[in-house]
PDB file of C-alpha atoms and ligand atoms in Angstrom:
ATOM      1  CA  MET D  25     -13.637   6.692  -0.331  1.00  0.00           C
ATOM      2  CA  ARG D  26     -10.876   8.157  -2.488  1.00  0.00           C
ATOM      3  CA  LYS D  27      -8.302   9.529  -0.095  1.00  0.00           C
ATOM      4  CA  LYS D  28      -4.866  11.057  -0.153  1.00  0.00           C
ATOM      5  CA  ILE D  29      -2.764   8.294   1.389  1.00  0.00           C
ATOM      6  CA  VAL D  30       0.878   7.899   2.288  1.00  0.00           C
ATOM      7  CA  ALA D  31       1.609   4.381   3.514  1.00  0.00           C
ATOM      8  CA  GLY D  32       4.926   3.119   4.803  1.00  0.00           C
ATOM      9  CA  ASN D  33       5.971  -0.477   4.219  1.00  0.00           C
ATOM     10  CA  TRP D  34       8.676  -1.219   6.755  1.00  0.00           C
ATOM     11  CA  LYS D  35       9.166  -4.744   5.368  1.00  0.00           C
ATOM     12  CA  MET D  36      11.445  -6.876   7.587  1.00  0.00           C
ATOM     13  CA  ASN D  37      13.161  -3.882   9.163  1.00  0.00           C
ATOM     14  CA  LYS D  38      13.311  -2.486  12.693  1.00  0.00           C
ATOM     15  CA  THR D  39      13.573  -4.397  15.936  1.00  0.00           C
ATOM     16  CA  PHE D  40      10.606  -4.018  18.257  1.00  0.00           C
ATOM     17  CA  ALA D  41      12.174  -1.089  20.146  1.00  0.00           C
ATOM     18  CA  GLU D  42      13.297   0.617  16.924  1.00  0.00           C
ATOM     19  CA  GLY D  43       9.871   0.239  15.358  1.00  0.00           C
ATOM     20  CA  VAL D  44       8.058   1.609  18.396  1.00  0.00           C
ATOM     21  CA  GLU D  45      10.425   4.587  18.331  1.00  0.00           C
ATOM     22  CA  LEU D  46       9.919   5.194  14.589  1.00  0.00           C
ATOM     23  CA  ALA D  47       6.145   5.158  15.046  1.00  0.00           C
ATOM     24  CA  ARG D  48       6.466   7.549  17.990  1.00  0.00           C
ATOM     25  CA  GLU D  49       8.495   9.945  15.844  1.00  0.00           C
ATOM     26  CA  VAL D  50       5.978   9.847  12.984  1.00  0.00           C
ATOM     27  CA  ASN D  51       3.182  10.473  15.464  1.00  0.00           C
ATOM     28  CA  GLU D  52       5.073  13.484  16.881  1.00  0.00           C
ATOM     29  CA  TYR D  53       5.740  14.942  13.434  1.00  0.00           C
ATOM     30  CA  VAL D  54       2.091  14.690  12.526  1.00  0.00           C
ATOM     31  CA  ARG D  55       1.008  16.071  15.878  1.00  0.00           C
ATOM     32  CA  TYR D  56       3.338  19.048  16.197  1.00  0.00           C
ATOM     33  CA  LYS D  57       4.476  19.989  12.699  1.00  0.00           C
ATOM     34  CA  GLU D  58       2.356  21.601  10.048  1.00  0.00           C
ATOM     35  CA  GLY D  59       1.773  20.235   6.596  1.00  0.00           C
ATOM     36  CA  SER D  60       0.179  16.796   6.848  1.00  0.00           C
ATOM     37  CA  GLU D  61      -3.411  18.027   6.775  1.00  0.00           C
ATOM     38  CA  GLY D  62      -5.807  15.946   4.703  1.00  0.00           C
ATOM     39  CA  VAL D  63      -3.455  12.986   4.337  1.00  0.00           C
ATOM     40  CA  SER D  64      -4.282   9.521   5.674  1.00  0.00           C
ATOM     41  CA  ILE D  65      -1.083   7.961   6.933  1.00  0.00           C
ATOM     42  CA  ILE D  66      -0.568   4.224   7.261  1.00  0.00           C
ATOM     43  CA  LEU D  67       2.310   2.466   9.001  1.00  0.00           C
ATOM     44  CA  GLY D  68       2.897  -1.028   7.604  1.00  0.00           C
ATOM     45  CA  THR D  69       4.839  -2.640  10.426  1.00  0.00           C
ATOM     46  CA  PRO D  70       5.999  -6.199  11.064  1.00  0.00           C
ATOM     47  CA  PHE D  71       3.397  -8.313  12.884  1.00  0.00           C
ATOM     48  CA  ILE D  72       5.035  -8.145  16.278  1.00  0.00           C
ATOM     49  CA  HIS D  73       4.984  -4.341  16.311  1.00  0.00           C
ATOM     50  CA  LEU D  74       1.315  -3.954  15.426  1.00  0.00           C
ATOM     51  CA  ALA D  75      -0.347  -4.018  18.838  1.00  0.00           C
ATOM     52  CA  LYS D  76       2.092  -1.676  20.530  1.00  0.00           C
ATOM     53  CA  VAL D  77       2.234   0.778  17.645  1.00  0.00           C
ATOM     54  CA  ALA D  78      -1.567   0.788  17.276  1.00  0.00           C
ATOM     55  CA  HIS D  79      -1.881   1.394  21.016  1.00  0.00           C
ATOM     56  CA  ASN D  80       0.662   4.221  21.089  1.00  0.00           C
ATOM     57  CA  ILE D  81      -0.532   6.227  18.088  1.00  0.00           C
ATOM     58  CA  THR D  82      -2.600   9.222  19.171  1.00  0.00           C
ATOM     59  CA  GLU D  83      -3.141  10.977  15.834  1.00  0.00           C
ATOM     60  CA  PRO D  84      -6.435  10.027  14.175  1.00  0.00           C
ATOM     61  CA  SER D  85      -4.899  10.442  10.711  1.00  0.00           C
ATOM     62  CA  ILE D  86      -2.469   7.561  11.346  1.00  0.00           C
ATOM     63  CA  ALA D  87      -3.555   3.933  10.975  1.00  0.00           C
ATOM     64  CA  VAL D  88      -1.563   0.740  11.278  1.00  0.00           C
ATOM     65  CA  SER D  89      -1.254  -2.059   8.715  1.00  0.00           C
ATOM     66  CA  ALA D  90       0.089  -5.592   8.603  1.00  0.00           C
ATOM     67  CA  GLN D  91       2.115  -6.681   5.571  1.00  0.00           C
ATOM     68  CA  ASN D  92       0.465 -10.069   5.132  1.00  0.00           C
ATOM     69  CA  CYS D  93      -2.130 -12.412   6.624  1.00  0.00           C
ATOM     70  CA  ALA D  94      -3.018 -16.087   6.439  1.00  0.00           C
ATOM     71  CA  THR D  95      -5.323 -17.725   3.900  1.00  0.00           C
ATOM     72  CA  GLU D  96      -7.237 -19.501   6.681  1.00  0.00           C
ATOM     73  CA  LYS D  97      -9.377 -18.294   9.570  1.00  0.00           C
ATOM     74  CA  ALA D  98      -7.761 -20.185  12.459  1.00  0.00           C
ATOM     75  CA  GLY D  99      -6.379 -23.579  13.385  1.00  0.00           C
ATOM     76  CA  ALA D 100      -3.363 -25.802  12.914  1.00  0.00           C
ATOM     77  CA  TYR D 101      -1.246 -23.546  10.689  1.00  0.00           C
ATOM     78  CA  THR D 102       2.011 -23.238  12.579  1.00  0.00           C
ATOM     79  CA  GLY D 103       3.701 -19.888  12.186  1.00  0.00           C
ATOM     80  CA  GLU D 104       0.809 -18.184  10.409  1.00  0.00           C
ATOM     81  CA  ILE D 105      -0.947 -14.989  11.511  1.00  0.00           C
ATOM     82  CA  SER D 106      -4.653 -14.697  10.765  1.00  0.00           C
ATOM     83  CA  ALA D 107      -6.526 -11.609   9.636  1.00  0.00           C
ATOM     84  CA  ASP D 108      -8.582 -11.836  12.853  1.00  0.00           C
ATOM     85  CA  MET D 109      -5.352 -11.657  14.868  1.00  0.00           C
ATOM     86  CA  VAL D 110      -4.201  -8.645  12.851  1.00  0.00           C
ATOM     87  CA  ALA D 111      -7.520  -6.880  13.427  1.00  0.00           C
ATOM     88  CA  SER D 112      -7.394  -7.685  17.150  1.00  0.00           C
ATOM     89  CA  THR D 113      -4.207  -5.611  17.490  1.00  0.00           C
ATOM     90  CA  GLY D 114      -5.997  -2.439  16.419  1.00  0.00           C
ATOM     91  CA  ALA D 115      -4.542  -2.543  12.894  1.00  0.00           C
ATOM     92  CA  LYS D 116      -6.987  -1.343  10.243  1.00  0.00           C
ATOM     93  CA  TYR D 117      -5.203  -2.450   7.066  1.00  0.00           C
ATOM     94  CA  VAL D 118      -3.254  -5.293   5.548  1.00  0.00           C
ATOM     95  CA  ILE D 119      -0.915  -5.078   2.548  1.00  0.00           C
ATOM     96  CA  LEU D 120      -1.544  -8.031   0.205  1.00  0.00           C
ATOM     97  CA  GLY D 121       0.092  -9.106  -3.035  1.00  0.00           C
ATOM     98  CA  HIS D 122       3.340  -7.239  -2.555  1.00  0.00           C
ATOM     99  CA  SER D 123       5.784  -8.281  -5.285  1.00  0.00           C
ATOM    100  CA  GLU D 124       8.224  -9.636  -2.694  1.00  0.00           C
ATOM    101  CA  ARG D 125       5.541 -11.983  -1.419  1.00  0.00           C
ATOM    102  CA  ARG D 126       4.494 -12.919  -4.945  1.00  0.00           C
ATOM    103  CA  SER D 127       8.053 -13.697  -6.039  1.00  0.00           C
ATOM    104  CA  TYR D 128       9.827 -15.012  -2.889  1.00  0.00           C
ATOM    105  CA  TYR D 129       6.879 -16.802  -1.288  1.00  0.00           C
ATOM    106  CA  GLY D 130       4.993 -17.959  -4.358  1.00  0.00           C
ATOM    107  CA  GLU D 131       1.825 -15.994  -3.678  1.00  0.00           C
ATOM    108  CA  THR D 132      -0.434 -16.653  -6.623  1.00  0.00           C
ATOM    109  CA  SER D 133      -3.723 -14.941  -7.364  1.00  0.00           C
ATOM    110  CA  GLU D 134      -5.539 -18.036  -6.009  1.00  0.00           C
ATOM    111  CA  ILE D 135      -3.770 -17.571  -2.675  1.00  0.00           C
ATOM    112  CA  LEU D 136      -4.446 -13.843  -2.718  1.00  0.00           C
ATOM    113  CA  VAL D 137      -8.170 -14.373  -3.304  1.00  0.00           C
ATOM    114  CA  LYS D 138      -8.264 -16.340  -0.038  1.00  0.00           C
ATOM    115  CA  LYS D 139      -6.242 -13.737   1.859  1.00  0.00           C
ATOM    116  CA  VAL D 140      -8.439 -10.927   0.556  1.00  0.00           C
ATOM    117  CA  ALA D 141     -11.539 -12.824   1.705  1.00  0.00           C
ATOM    118  CA  GLN D 142     -10.063 -13.361   5.170  1.00  0.00           C
ATOM    119  CA  ALA D 143      -9.048  -9.725   5.496  1.00  0.00           C
ATOM    120  CA  LEU D 144     -12.486  -8.444   4.489  1.00  0.00           C
ATOM    121  CA  ASP D 145     -14.135 -10.929   6.838  1.00  0.00           C
ATOM    122  CA  SER D 146     -12.011  -9.451   9.652  1.00  0.00           C
ATOM    123  CA  LYS D 147     -13.043  -5.907   8.658  1.00  0.00           C
ATOM    124  CA  LEU D 148      -9.579  -4.945   7.466  1.00  0.00           C
ATOM    125  CA  ASP D 149      -9.076  -2.632   4.519  1.00  0.00           C
ATOM    126  CA  ILE D 150      -6.575  -3.917   1.978  1.00  0.00           C
ATOM    127  CA  ILE D 151      -3.696  -2.301   0.153  1.00  0.00           C
ATOM    128  CA  PHE D 152      -3.519  -4.605  -2.857  1.00  0.00           C
ATOM    129  CA  CYS D 153      -0.270  -4.408  -4.818  1.00  0.00           C
ATOM    130  CA  VAL D 154       0.067  -4.918  -8.549  1.00  0.00           C
ATOM    131  CA  GLY D 155       2.917  -4.263 -10.950  1.00  0.00           C
ATOM    132  CA  GLU D 156       4.981  -5.641 -13.785  1.00  0.00           C
ATOM    133  CA  VAL D 157       8.595  -6.810 -13.923  1.00  0.00           C
ATOM    134  CA  LEU D 158      11.076  -5.123 -16.248  1.00  0.00           C
ATOM    135  CA  GLU D 159      10.848  -7.689 -19.070  1.00  0.00           C
ATOM    136  CA  GLU D 160       7.067  -7.298 -19.095  1.00  0.00           C
ATOM    137  CA  ARG D 161       7.381  -3.522 -19.440  1.00  0.00           C
ATOM    138  CA  GLU D 162      10.047  -3.842 -22.094  1.00  0.00           C
ATOM    139  CA  GLY D 163       7.841  -6.332 -23.930  1.00  0.00           C
ATOM    140  CA  ASN D 164       4.938  -3.858 -23.705  1.00  0.00           C
ATOM    141  CA  LYS D 165       2.949  -6.358 -21.642  1.00  0.00           C
ATOM    142  CA  HIS D 166       2.634  -4.193 -18.519  1.00  0.00           C
ATOM    143  CA  PHE D 167      -1.019  -3.233 -19.049  1.00  0.00           C
ATOM    144  CA  ASP D 168      -2.057  -6.858 -19.620  1.00  0.00           C
ATOM    145  CA  VAL D 169      -0.099  -8.041 -16.578  1.00  0.00           C
ATOM    146  CA  VAL D 170      -1.630  -5.465 -14.258  1.00  0.00           C
ATOM    147  CA  LYS D 171      -5.133  -6.056 -15.614  1.00  0.00           C
ATOM    148  CA  LYS D 172      -4.754  -9.793 -14.992  1.00  0.00           C
ATOM    149  CA  GLN D 173      -3.502  -9.235 -11.441  1.00  0.00           C
ATOM    150  CA  LEU D 174      -6.553  -7.073 -10.726  1.00  0.00           C
ATOM    151  CA  THR D 175      -8.989  -9.418 -12.431  1.00  0.00           C
ATOM    152  CA  ASP D 176      -7.663 -12.633 -10.903  1.00  0.00           C
ATOM    153  CA  GLY D 177      -6.980 -11.243  -7.414  1.00  0.00           C
ATOM    154  CA  LEU D 178      -9.895  -8.896  -6.810  1.00  0.00           C
ATOM    155  CA  PHE D 179     -12.680  -8.967  -9.344  1.00  0.00           C
ATOM    156  CA  ASN D 180     -14.568 -11.766  -7.605  1.00  0.00           C
ATOM    157  CA  LEU D 181     -15.524  -9.102  -5.041  1.00  0.00           C
ATOM    158  CA  ALA D 182     -18.876  -7.362  -4.900  1.00  0.00           C
ATOM    159  CA  ALA D 183     -18.791  -3.571  -5.317  1.00  0.00           C
ATOM    160  CA  GLU D 184     -19.441  -3.032  -1.564  1.00  0.00           C
ATOM    161  CA  GLN D 185     -16.416  -5.186  -0.799  1.00  0.00           C
ATOM    162  CA  PHE D 186     -14.284  -3.445  -3.397  1.00  0.00           C
ATOM    163  CA  ALA D 187     -14.850  -0.185  -1.487  1.00  0.00           C
ATOM    164  CA  HIS D 188     -12.386  -1.591   1.095  1.00  0.00           C
ATOM    165  CA  ILE D 189      -9.587  -1.932  -1.439  1.00  0.00           C
ATOM    166  CA  VAL D 190      -6.748   0.527  -2.003  1.00  0.00           C
ATOM    167  CA  ILE D 191      -4.626  -0.306  -5.052  1.00  0.00           C
ATOM    168  CA  ALA D 192      -0.862   0.153  -5.002  1.00  0.00           C
ATOM    169  CA  TYR D 193       0.783   0.197  -8.421  1.00  0.00           C
ATOM    170  CA  GLU D 194       4.355  -0.875  -7.840  1.00  0.00           C
ATOM    171  CA  PRO D 195       6.420  -1.566 -10.941  1.00  0.00           C
ATOM    172  CA  VAL D 196       8.736  -4.297  -9.687  1.00  0.00           C
ATOM    173  CA  TRP D 197      11.720  -2.777 -11.511  1.00  0.00           C
ATOM    174  CA  ALA D 198      11.316   0.344  -9.375  1.00  0.00           C
ATOM    175  CA  ILE D 199      11.044  -1.300  -5.943  1.00  0.00           C
ATOM    176  CA  GLY D 200      14.153  -0.732  -3.858  1.00  0.00           C
ATOM    177  CA  THR D 201      16.211  -0.026  -6.971  1.00  0.00           C
ATOM    178  CA  GLY D 202      16.385   3.767  -6.838  1.00  0.00           C
ATOM    179  CA  LYS D 203      14.814   3.724 -10.316  1.00  0.00           C
ATOM    180  CA  THR D 204      11.419   5.432 -10.164  1.00  0.00           C
ATOM    181  CA  ALA D 205       8.720   5.311 -12.802  1.00  0.00           C
ATOM    182  CA  THR D 206       8.457   8.723 -14.416  1.00  0.00           C
ATOM    183  CA  PRO D 207       5.428  10.715 -13.289  1.00  0.00           C
ATOM    184  CA  ASP D 208       3.968  10.191 -16.772  1.00  0.00           C
ATOM    185  CA  GLN D 209       4.479   6.422 -16.604  1.00  0.00           C
ATOM    186  CA  ALA D 210       2.787   6.372 -13.197  1.00  0.00           C
ATOM    187  CA  GLN D 211      -0.116   8.527 -14.400  1.00  0.00           C
ATOM    188  CA  GLU D 212      -0.577   6.389 -17.506  1.00  0.00           C
ATOM    189  CA  MET D 213      -0.808   3.172 -15.488  1.00  0.00           C
ATOM    190  CA  HIS D 214      -2.956   4.690 -12.738  1.00  0.00           C
ATOM    191  CA  ALA D 215      -5.427   5.995 -15.320  1.00  0.00           C
ATOM    192  CA  PHE D 216      -5.433   2.546 -16.926  1.00  0.00           C
ATOM    193  CA  ILE D 217      -6.090   0.851 -13.561  1.00  0.00           C
ATOM    194  CA  ARG D 218      -8.954   3.261 -12.915  1.00  0.00           C
ATOM    195  CA  SER D 219     -10.422   2.472 -16.339  1.00  0.00           C
ATOM    196  CA  VAL D 220     -10.207  -1.276 -15.661  1.00  0.00           C
ATOM    197  CA  ILE D 221     -12.005  -0.766 -12.327  1.00  0.00           C
ATOM    198  CA  ALA D 222     -14.612   1.386 -14.083  1.00  0.00           C
ATOM    199  CA  GLU D 223     -15.220  -1.351 -16.667  1.00  0.00           C
ATOM    200  CA  LYS D 224     -15.901  -3.846 -13.893  1.00  0.00           C
ATOM    201  CA  TYR D 225     -17.593  -1.771 -11.164  1.00  0.00           C
ATOM    202  CA  GLY D 226     -18.629   1.460 -12.906  1.00  0.00           C
ATOM    203  CA  GLN D 227     -17.120   4.932 -13.008  1.00  0.00           C
ATOM    204  CA  ALA D 228     -18.395   5.990  -9.583  1.00  0.00           C
ATOM    205  CA  VAL D 229     -16.583   3.134  -7.833  1.00  0.00           C
ATOM    206  CA  ALA D 230     -13.442   3.765  -9.909  1.00  0.00           C
ATOM    207  CA  ASP D 231     -13.477   7.452  -9.010  1.00  0.00           C
ATOM    208  CA  GLU D 232     -13.705   6.560  -5.319  1.00  0.00           C
ATOM    209  CA  THR D 233     -10.783   4.108  -5.398  1.00  0.00           C
ATOM    210  CA  SER D 234      -7.446   5.321  -4.041  1.00  0.00           C
ATOM    211  CA  ILE D 235      -4.528   4.263  -6.241  1.00  0.00           C
ATOM    212  CA  LEU D 236      -1.046   4.618  -4.744  1.00  0.00           C
ATOM    213  CA  TYR D 237       2.301   4.617  -6.511  1.00  0.00           C
ATOM    214  CA  GLY D 238       5.177   2.601  -5.031  1.00  0.00           C
ATOM    215  CA  GLY D 239       8.751   2.151  -6.155  1.00  0.00           C
ATOM    216  CA  SER D 240      11.687   4.247  -4.948  1.00  0.00           C
ATOM    217  CA  CYS D 241       9.406   7.139  -4.089  1.00  0.00           C
ATOM    218  CA  ASN D 242      11.259   9.562  -1.826  1.00  0.00           C
ATOM    219  CA  ALA D 243      11.235  13.100  -0.482  1.00  0.00           C
ATOM    220  CA  LYS D 244      12.873  14.391  -3.692  1.00  0.00           C
ATOM    221  CA  ASN D 245      10.598  12.847  -6.314  1.00  0.00           C
ATOM    222  CA  ALA D 246       7.288  12.680  -4.410  1.00  0.00           C
ATOM    223  CA  ASP D 247       6.090  16.146  -5.432  1.00  0.00           C
ATOM    224  CA  GLU D 248       6.265  15.381  -9.132  1.00  0.00           C
ATOM    225  CA  ILE D 249       4.625  11.980  -8.811  1.00  0.00           C
ATOM    226  CA  PHE D 250       1.820  13.243  -6.554  1.00  0.00           C
ATOM    227  CA  SER D 251       1.063  16.111  -8.919  1.00  0.00           C
ATOM    228  CA  LYS D 252      -0.519  13.607 -11.335  1.00  0.00           C
ATOM    229  CA  PRO D 253      -4.311  13.447 -11.192  1.00  0.00           C
ATOM    230  CA  ASP D 254      -4.713   9.676 -10.867  1.00  0.00           C
ATOM    231  CA  VAL D 255      -1.945   9.249  -8.283  1.00  0.00           C
ATOM    232  CA  ASP D 256      -3.688   9.397  -4.921  1.00  0.00           C
ATOM    233  CA  GLY D 257      -0.627   8.763  -2.802  1.00  0.00           C
ATOM    234  CA  GLY D 258       2.311   6.479  -2.251  1.00  0.00           C
ATOM    235  CA  LEU D 259       3.367   3.164  -0.793  1.00  0.00           C
ATOM    236  CA  ILE D 260       6.818   3.888   0.523  1.00  0.00           C
ATOM    237  CA  GLY D 261       9.462   1.298   1.405  1.00  0.00           C
ATOM    238  CA  GLY D 262      12.983   2.522   2.147  1.00  0.00           C
ATOM    239  CA  ALA D 263      12.044   6.150   2.671  1.00  0.00           C
ATOM    240  CA  SER D 264       9.481   5.221   5.334  1.00  0.00           C
ATOM    241  CA  LEU D 265      12.216   4.031   7.689  1.00  0.00           C
ATOM    242  CA  LYS D 266      13.249   7.536   8.731  1.00  0.00           C
ATOM    243  CA  ALA D 267      10.494   9.664  10.230  1.00  0.00           C
ATOM    244  CA  ALA D 268      11.874  12.940   8.814  1.00  0.00           C
ATOM    245  CA  ASP D 269      12.010  11.582   5.246  1.00  0.00           C
ATOM    246  CA  PHE D 270       8.601   9.968   5.557  1.00  0.00           C
ATOM    247  CA  PHE D 271       7.116  13.213   6.855  1.00  0.00           C
ATOM    248  CA  GLU D 272       8.506  15.107   3.838  1.00  0.00           C
ATOM    249  CA  ILE D 273       6.661  12.669   1.570  1.00  0.00           C
ATOM    250  CA  ILE D 274       3.478  13.150   3.599  1.00  0.00           C
ATOM    251  CA  LYS D 275       3.841  16.914   3.183  1.00  0.00           C
ATOM    252  CA  SER D 276       4.299  16.477  -0.574  1.00  0.00           C
ATOM    253  CA  ARG D 277       1.034  14.565  -0.716  1.00  0.00           C
ATOM    254  CA  ALA D 278      -0.745  17.256   1.309  1.00  0.00           C
ATOM    255  CA  ARG D 279       0.473  19.972  -1.109  1.00  0.00           C
ATOM    256  CA  HIS D 280      -1.102  18.445  -4.214  1.00  0.00           C
TER     257      HIS D 280
HETATM  258  C1  PEP P   2       7.680  -1.235  -1.489  1.00  0.00           C
HETATM  259  O1  PEP P   2       8.301  -2.241  -1.265  1.00  0.00           O
HETATM  260  O2  PEP P   2       6.461  -1.220  -1.312  1.00  0.00           O
HETATM  261  C2  PEP P   2       8.415  -0.073  -1.972  1.00  0.00           C
HETATM  262  C3  PEP P   2       7.760   0.834  -2.638  1.00  0.00           C
HETATM  263  O3  PEP P   2       9.760  -0.032  -1.700  1.00  0.00           O
HETATM  264  P1  PEP P   2      10.784   1.173  -2.039  1.00  0.00           P
HETATM  265  O4  PEP P   2      10.079   2.471  -1.725  1.00  0.00           O
HETATM  266  O5  PEP P   2      11.950   0.938  -1.143  1.00  0.00           O
HETATM  267  O6  PEP P   2      11.113   1.061  -3.487  1.00  0.00           O
END
């Protein structure tokens, strides 16, 4: 179902104690302060934090997400974490296809197809990231790149499975750089993504799909970005690491 979502991606930040404390603070903000009504909040923590954070959260609007999962179900894959393990912690989501995993860890669409299948098999919802690098935007290839990422990574799914997908459009040139896409650039790409989904699964499915913007979104620029009709929320990296900043972004989403 199309939802207003603000998801934090903590990446490889926060020790166990720090992460538990950050989650506690977010939970307190949501519980005691006004302004987050109607927003689904997701905390994308490192694996080792998942079980404790999922256990400690008391607010029904907050869910917990992993940032990755294995391509295989179980077995001799030293160091890997399966989707079943993620789900067993109480986490409800997994972020897949983040540009850092695509570029630093060689995650191709073939790999992502396997991870998506594992996640769905474990009843996890997926935040699936797409986005172009700067040269692709400058070469006016950004629409083709994003369409291919969607087609190759997701469009083997049946429509019922696709209902478990949240898309995050994250232009790589905007991630962690302080350079945000303009609200119009975000809207243009989000509308395009929705049209590509509509072509494949029909307008009703496209209208129900939540599409998040990610890339240097913060408390100052969130209002403008979230005011756009096809921007359903945000995937937030750096600004999710301080509860007060993250809560401001959540409030921005609730306002629009
Ligand atoms: C991200 O990595 O998903 C992200 C959006 O990071 P940042 O907000 O720090 O640009």
